[in-house]
PDB file of C-alpha atoms and ligand atoms in Angstrom:
ATOM      1  CA  MET A1472    -101.928 135.215 151.943  1.00  0.00           C
ATOM      2  CA  PRO A1473    -103.705 135.865 155.366  1.00  0.00           C
ATOM      3  CA  ALA A1474    -103.698 139.289 157.050  1.00  0.00           C
ATOM      4  CA  THR A1475    -101.094 139.326 159.679  1.00  0.00           C
ATOM      5  CA  PRO A1476    -102.068 140.750 162.901  1.00  0.00           C
ATOM      6  CA  GLU A1477    -100.484 144.100 163.928  1.00  0.00           C
ATOM      7  CA  GLY A1478     -97.246 143.646 165.816  1.00  0.00           C
ATOM      8  CA  ALA A1479     -96.395 140.266 164.610  1.00  0.00           C
ATOM      9  CA  THR A1480     -94.170 139.165 162.262  1.00  0.00           C
ATOM     10  CA  ALA A1481     -94.966 138.350 158.344  1.00  0.00           C
ATOM     11  CA  HIS A1482     -93.073 135.295 156.721  1.00  0.00           C
ATOM     12  CA  ARG A1483     -92.567 134.242 153.185  1.00  0.00           C
ATOM     13  CA  SER A1484     -90.591 131.554 151.839  1.00  0.00           C
ATOM     14  CA  ILE A1485     -89.538 131.908 148.176  1.00  0.00           C
ATOM     15  CA  VAL A1486     -87.463 129.817 145.683  1.00  0.00           C
ATOM     16  CA  LEU A1487     -85.218 131.946 143.390  1.00  0.00           C
ATOM     17  CA  ALA A1488     -84.025 130.005 140.349  1.00  0.00           C
ATOM     18  CA  ASP A1489     -81.211 132.224 139.632  1.00  0.00           C
ATOM     19  CA  GLU A1490     -79.631 135.573 140.192  1.00  0.00           C
ATOM     20  CA  ALA A1491     -81.907 137.616 137.730  1.00  0.00           C
ATOM     21  CA  ALA A1492     -84.921 136.064 140.652  1.00  0.00           C
ATOM     22  CA  THR A1493     -82.808 137.289 143.423  1.00  0.00           C
ATOM     23  CA  ALA A1494     -82.617 140.658 141.790  1.00  0.00           C
ATOM     24  CA  ALA A1495     -86.471 140.870 140.625  1.00  0.00           C
ATOM     25  CA  LEU A1496     -87.170 139.945 144.256  1.00  0.00           C
ATOM     26  CA  ALA A1497     -85.107 142.584 145.268  1.00  0.00           C
ATOM     27  CA  ALA A1498     -86.245 145.138 143.120  1.00  0.00           C
ATOM     28  CA  ALA A1499     -89.942 144.282 143.935  1.00  0.00           C
ATOM     29  CA  LEU A1500     -88.978 144.916 147.740  1.00  0.00           C
ATOM     30  CA  ALA A1501     -87.039 148.029 146.738  1.00  0.00           C
ATOM     31  CA  ARG A1502     -90.350 149.086 145.611  1.00  0.00           C
ATOM     32  CA  GLN A1503     -91.821 149.247 148.723  1.00  0.00           C
ATOM     33  CA  ALA A1504     -89.127 150.602 150.606  1.00  0.00           C
ATOM     34  CA  ARG A1505     -89.617 154.142 152.407  1.00  0.00           C
ATOM     35  CA  PRO A1506     -86.958 156.267 154.445  1.00  0.00           C
ATOM     36  CA  GLY A1507     -85.922 154.775 157.632  1.00  0.00           C
ATOM     37  CA  ASP A1508     -86.291 151.174 156.514  1.00  0.00           C
ATOM     38  CA  VAL A1509     -83.705 148.539 157.427  1.00  0.00           C
ATOM     39  CA  VAL A1510     -83.224 145.327 155.164  1.00  0.00           C
ATOM     40  CA  THR A1511     -81.031 142.588 156.879  1.00  0.00           C
ATOM     41  CA  LEU A1512     -79.387 140.250 154.432  1.00  0.00           C
ATOM     42  CA  ALA A1513     -78.163 136.950 156.024  1.00  0.00           C
ATOM     43  CA  GLY A1514     -76.499 133.696 154.600  1.00  0.00           C
ATOM     44  CA  PRO A1515     -73.104 132.089 154.119  1.00  0.00           C
ATOM     45  CA  LEU A1516     -70.447 133.474 151.963  1.00  0.00           C
ATOM     46  CA  GLY A1517     -71.474 133.345 148.271  1.00  0.00           C
ATOM     47  CA  ALA A1518     -75.508 133.087 149.183  1.00  0.00           C
ATOM     48  CA  GLY A1519     -75.878 136.146 147.144  1.00  0.00           C
ATOM     49  CA  LYS A1520     -76.242 139.151 149.750  1.00  0.00           C
ATOM     50  CA  THR A1521     -74.178 141.504 148.030  1.00  0.00           C
ATOM     51  CA  SER A1522     -76.165 140.538 144.474  1.00  0.00           C
ATOM     52  CA  PHE A1523     -79.640 141.223 146.416  1.00  0.00           C
ATOM     53  CA  ALA A1524     -78.134 144.410 147.738  1.00  0.00           C
ATOM     54  CA  ARG A1525     -76.840 145.803 144.400  1.00  0.00           C
ATOM     55  CA  ALA A1526     -80.388 145.017 142.760  1.00  0.00           C
ATOM     56  CA  PHE A1527     -82.049 146.592 145.657  1.00  0.00           C
ATOM     57  CA  ILE A1528     -80.163 149.467 145.503  1.00  0.00           C
ATOM     58  CA  ALA A1529     -80.155 150.181 141.873  1.00  0.00           C
ATOM     59  CA  ALA A1530     -83.987 149.634 142.264  1.00  0.00           C
ATOM     60  CA  LEU A1531     -84.188 152.647 144.438  1.00  0.00           C
ATOM     61  CA  GLY A1532     -82.943 154.592 141.467  1.00  0.00           C
ATOM     62  CA  VAL A1533     -79.100 154.753 142.228  1.00  0.00           C
ATOM     63  CA  LYS A1534     -77.257 154.888 138.882  1.00  0.00           C
ATOM     64  CA  ASP A1535     -73.531 154.283 140.676  1.00  0.00           C
ATOM     65  CA  GLU A1536     -71.629 150.776 140.455  1.00  0.00           C
ATOM     66  CA  VAL A1537     -72.615 149.043 143.953  1.00  0.00           C
ATOM     67  CA  PRO A1538     -69.211 147.584 145.140  1.00  0.00           C
ATOM     68  CA  SER A1539     -69.009 144.841 148.037  1.00  0.00           C
ATOM     69  CA  PRO A1540     -68.062 146.856 151.300  1.00  0.00           C
ATOM     70  CA  THR A1541     -66.203 143.996 152.433  1.00  0.00           C
ATOM     71  CA  PHE A1542     -63.261 146.034 153.342  1.00  0.00           C
ATOM     72  CA  THR A1543     -64.470 149.550 153.950  1.00  0.00           C
ATOM     73  CA  LEU A1544     -67.729 147.959 155.652  1.00  0.00           C
ATOM     74  CA  VAL A1545     -70.179 150.554 154.495  1.00  0.00           C
ATOM     75  CA  GLN A1546     -70.698 152.651 151.102  1.00  0.00           C
ATOM     76  CA  THR A1547     -73.433 155.408 151.008  1.00  0.00           C
ATOM     77  CA  TYR A1548     -75.660 156.397 148.084  1.00  0.00           C
ATOM     78  CA  GLU A1549     -77.804 159.060 147.527  1.00  0.00           C
ATOM     79  CA  ALA A1550     -81.391 157.889 146.389  1.00  0.00           C
ATOM     80  CA  ALA A1551     -84.916 159.618 146.222  1.00  0.00           C
ATOM     81  CA  ILE A1552     -85.757 158.057 149.560  1.00  0.00           C
ATOM     82  CA  GLY A1553     -82.720 159.457 151.087  1.00  0.00           C
ATOM     83  CA  THR A1554     -79.295 158.539 151.856  1.00  0.00           C
ATOM     84  CA  VAL A1555     -78.569 154.677 151.358  1.00  0.00           C
ATOM     85  CA  TRP A1556     -76.330 152.960 153.497  1.00  0.00           C
ATOM     86  CA  HIS A1557     -75.110 149.312 152.306  1.00  0.00           C
ATOM     87  CA  PHE A1558     -72.948 147.781 155.549  1.00  0.00           C
ATOM     88  CA  ASP A1559     -71.221 144.357 155.575  1.00  0.00           C
ATOM     89  CA  LEU A1560     -70.887 143.568 158.856  1.00  0.00           C
ATOM     90  CA  TYR A1561     -68.414 140.467 158.296  1.00  0.00           C
ATOM     91  CA  ARG A1562     -65.435 141.742 159.368  1.00  0.00           C
ATOM     92  CA  LEU A1563     -66.639 144.033 162.110  1.00  0.00           C
ATOM     93  CA  THR A1564     -64.755 143.262 165.506  1.00  0.00           C
ATOM     94  CA  SER A1565     -67.490 144.313 168.172  1.00  0.00           C
ATOM     95  CA  PRO A1566     -70.893 145.190 167.671  1.00  0.00           C
ATOM     96  CA  ASP A1567     -69.796 148.860 169.345  1.00  0.00           C
ATOM     97  CA  GLU A1568     -67.729 148.980 166.015  1.00  0.00           C
ATOM     98  CA  ALA A1569     -70.832 149.512 163.867  1.00  0.00           C
ATOM     99  CA  TYR A1570     -71.694 152.695 165.728  1.00  0.00           C
ATOM    100  CA  GLU A1571     -68.270 154.168 164.837  1.00  0.00           C
ATOM    101  CA  ILE A1572     -68.732 153.329 161.081  1.00  0.00           C
ATOM    102  CA  GLY A1573     -72.320 155.165 161.290  1.00  0.00           C
ATOM    103  CA  LEU A1574     -74.949 152.606 162.134  1.00  0.00           C
ATOM    104  CA  ASP A1575     -76.898 155.196 164.373  1.00  0.00           C
ATOM    105  CA  GLU A1576     -76.932 157.769 161.890  1.00  0.00           C
ATOM    106  CA  ALA A1577     -77.925 155.146 159.226  1.00  0.00           C
ATOM    107  CA  LEU A1578     -80.939 154.461 161.203  1.00  0.00           C
ATOM    108  CA  ASP A1579     -81.886 157.715 162.019  1.00  0.00           C
ATOM    109  CA  ASP A1580     -81.567 159.319 158.454  1.00  0.00           C
ATOM    110  CA  GLY A1581     -82.018 156.943 155.633  1.00  0.00           C
ATOM    111  CA  ALA A1582     -82.511 153.441 154.718  1.00  0.00           C
ATOM    112  CA  ALA A1583     -79.964 150.723 155.283  1.00  0.00           C
ATOM    113  CA  VAL A1584     -79.036 147.393 153.942  1.00  0.00           C
ATOM    114  CA  ILE A1585     -77.119 145.192 156.108  1.00  0.00           C
ATOM    115  CA  GLU A1586     -74.988 142.092 155.440  1.00  0.00           C
ATOM    116  CA  TRP A1587     -73.982 139.869 157.920  1.00  0.00           C
ATOM    117  CA  PRO A1588     -76.255 141.353 160.900  1.00  0.00           C
ATOM    118  CA  GLU A1589     -75.676 138.628 163.074  1.00  0.00           C
ATOM    119  CA  ARG A1590     -72.157 140.560 163.828  1.00  0.00           C
ATOM    120  CA  LEU A1591     -74.849 143.197 165.858  1.00  0.00           C
ATOM    121  CA  ALA A1592     -75.825 140.574 168.239  1.00  0.00           C
ATOM    122  CA  GLY A1593     -79.387 141.288 167.793  1.00  0.00           C
ATOM    123  CA  ARG A1594     -78.835 145.309 168.264  1.00  0.00           C
ATOM    124  CA  LEU A1595     -81.266 145.822 165.323  1.00  0.00           C
ATOM    125  CA  PRO A1596     -84.528 147.996 165.104  1.00  0.00           C
ATOM    126  CA  ALA A1597     -87.571 146.552 165.577  1.00  0.00           C
ATOM    127  CA  ASP A1598     -89.126 147.962 162.319  1.00  0.00           C
ATOM    128  CA  ARG A1599     -87.251 145.726 159.876  1.00  0.00           C
ATOM    129  CA  LEU A1600     -87.220 143.125 157.077  1.00  0.00           C
ATOM    130  CA  ASP A1601     -85.083 140.005 157.375  1.00  0.00           C
ATOM    131  CA  VAL A1602     -83.788 138.416 154.659  1.00  0.00           C
ATOM    132  CA  ASP A1603     -82.254 135.187 154.847  1.00  0.00           C
ATOM    133  CA  ILE A1604     -80.714 133.420 151.721  1.00  0.00           C
ATOM    134  CA  ALA A1605     -79.892 129.637 152.014  1.00  0.00           C
ATOM    135  CA  LEU A1606     -77.849 127.393 149.609  1.00  0.00           C
ATOM    136  CA  SER A1607     -80.258 124.739 150.072  1.00  0.00           C
ATOM    137  CA  HIS A1608     -80.610 123.637 146.206  1.00  0.00           C
ATOM    138  CA  GLU A1609     -78.224 122.392 143.707  1.00  0.00           C
ATOM    139  CA  GLY A1610     -76.900 124.495 141.356  1.00  0.00           C
ATOM    140  CA  GLU A1611     -77.815 128.350 141.185  1.00  0.00           C
ATOM    141  CA  ALA A1612     -81.116 128.133 143.177  1.00  0.00           C
ATOM    142  CA  ARG A1613     -81.355 129.920 146.608  1.00  0.00           C
ATOM    143  CA  GLU A1614     -84.091 129.609 148.913  1.00  0.00           C
ATOM    144  CA  VAL A1615     -84.742 133.018 150.638  1.00  0.00           C
ATOM    145  CA  ARG A1616     -86.844 133.323 153.922  1.00  0.00           C
ATOM    146  CA  LEU A1617     -88.196 136.979 154.458  1.00  0.00           C
ATOM    147  CA  ALA A1618     -89.731 138.242 157.951  1.00  0.00           C
ATOM    148  CA  GLY A1619     -90.918 141.351 158.009  1.00  0.00           C
ATOM    149  CA  HIS A1620     -91.188 143.171 161.557  1.00  0.00           C
ATOM    150  CA  GLY A1621     -93.165 146.258 162.547  1.00  0.00           C
ATOM    151  CA  ALA A1622     -93.807 148.219 159.698  1.00  0.00           C
ATOM    152  CA  TRP A1623     -92.703 145.557 157.202  1.00  0.00           C
ATOM    153  CA  ASN A1624     -95.147 143.474 158.524  1.00  0.00           C
ATOM    154  CA  GLU A1625     -98.042 145.650 158.058  1.00  0.00           C
ATOM    155  CA  ARG A1626     -96.763 145.776 154.462  1.00  0.00           C
ATOM    156  CA  GLY A1627     -97.332 142.038 154.309  1.00  0.00           C
ATOM    157  CA  LEU A1628     -94.663 141.248 152.047  1.00  0.00           C
ATOM    158  CA  ASP A1629     -97.730 141.256 149.461  1.00  0.00           C
ATOM    159  CA  PHE A1630     -95.935 141.742 145.852  1.00  0.00           C
ATOM    160  CA  GLY A1631     -95.715 139.610 142.749  1.00  0.00           C
ATOM    161  CA  SER A1632     -92.462 137.524 142.373  1.00  0.00           C
TER     162      SER A1632
HETATM  163  N1  ATP B1733     -79.969 132.550 142.638  1.00  0.00           N
HETATM  164  C1  ATP B1733     -78.737 133.491 143.187  1.00  0.00           C
HETATM  165  N2  ATP B1733     -78.966 134.604 143.889  1.00  0.00           N
HETATM  166  C2  ATP B1733     -77.942 135.351 143.868  1.00  0.00           C
HETATM  167  N3  ATP B1733     -76.793 134.964 143.508  1.00  0.00           N
HETATM  168  C3  ATP B1733     -76.226 133.507 142.694  1.00  0.00           C
HETATM  169  C4  ATP B1733     -77.800 133.076 142.523  1.00  0.00           C
HETATM  170  N4  ATP B1733     -76.995 131.864 141.753  1.00  0.00           N
HETATM  171  C5  ATP B1733     -75.701 132.119 141.601  1.00  0.00           C
HETATM  172  N5  ATP B1733     -75.382 133.398 142.162  1.00  0.00           N
HETATM  173  C6  ATP B1733     -74.058 133.805 142.329  1.00  0.00           C
HETATM  174  O1  ATP B1733     -73.673 133.519 143.595  1.00  0.00           O
HETATM  175  C7  ATP B1733     -72.549 134.785 144.173  1.00  0.00           C
HETATM  176  C8  ATP B1733     -73.030 135.388 145.271  1.00  0.00           C
HETATM  177  O2  ATP B1733     -72.328 136.288 145.355  1.00  0.00           O
HETATM  178  P1  ATP B1733     -72.458 137.861 146.378  1.00  0.00           P
HETATM  179  O3  ATP B1733     -71.002 138.487 146.693  1.00  0.00           O
HETATM  180  O4  ATP B1733     -73.838 138.351 146.378  1.00  0.00           O
HETATM  181  O5  ATP B1733     -72.677 136.705 147.634  1.00  0.00           O
HETATM  182  P2  ATP B1733     -72.787 137.072 149.321  1.00  0.00           P
HETATM  183  O6  ATP B1733     -73.750 136.518 150.055  1.00  0.00           O
HETATM  184  O7  ATP B1733     -72.593 138.683 149.783  1.00  0.00           O
HETATM  185  O8  ATP B1733     -71.263 136.993 149.954  1.00  0.00           O
HETATM  186  P3  ATP B1733     -70.334 137.515 151.032  1.00  0.00           P
HETATM  187  O9  ATP B1733     -70.826 136.972 152.245  1.00  0.00           O
HETATM  188  O10 ATP B1733     -69.042 136.863 150.543  1.00  0.00           O
HETATM  189  O11 ATP B1733     -70.244 138.882 150.955  1.00  0.00           O
HETATM  190  C9  ATP B1733     -72.487 135.424 142.609  1.00  0.00           C
HETATM  191  O12 ATP B1733     -71.357 134.848 141.994  1.00  0.00           O
HETATM  192  C10 ATP B1733     -73.856 135.148 141.695  1.00  0.00           C
HETATM  193  O13 ATP B1733     -73.852 135.144 140.595  1.00  0.00           O
HETATM  194 MG1   MG B1734     -71.463 140.276 150.477  1.00  0.00          MG
END
């Protein structure tokens, strides 16, 4: 993969044959994660955002069950990297509500995984990894597009998969 210039965005597209492939990618990305990181997870209902988040959080060393935060909007976990915040913003009524449920704190103090980032209407930090999962294949296969901005760009998305 060619080196990407500083300040640009690194892109990578990968076909994930099944849920295990999604989990393996999430774990590979978690191994590159640092305190303060933000990973957004976009894609339609049932795309695999929560499956990805579960594997990502588990790979950060969290042993707890990771329920979908569909109704609670957010769940937090303690990991070596700091507090890990898992948001599902599907039911958010306005971008401001995200701050009431701790988004600011999450961006300050830990790592955040955010399902349905569209609900924030673009109010996202500059340093982040965007993961967009599409149901563009038959059966269990998914196509994932990664876009690494800022600090994630500098890491080059250069991991095995
Ligand atoms: N390649 C794949 N990657 C991820 N999940 C897959 C894959 N193939 C099949 N699945 C299945 O698709 C479903 C994905 O559900 P999941 O809850 O992760 O979706 P979601 O994107 O979080 O949906 P929602 O928007 O409702 O929160 C699971 O039942 C999972 O087993
Ligand atoms: Mg989900």
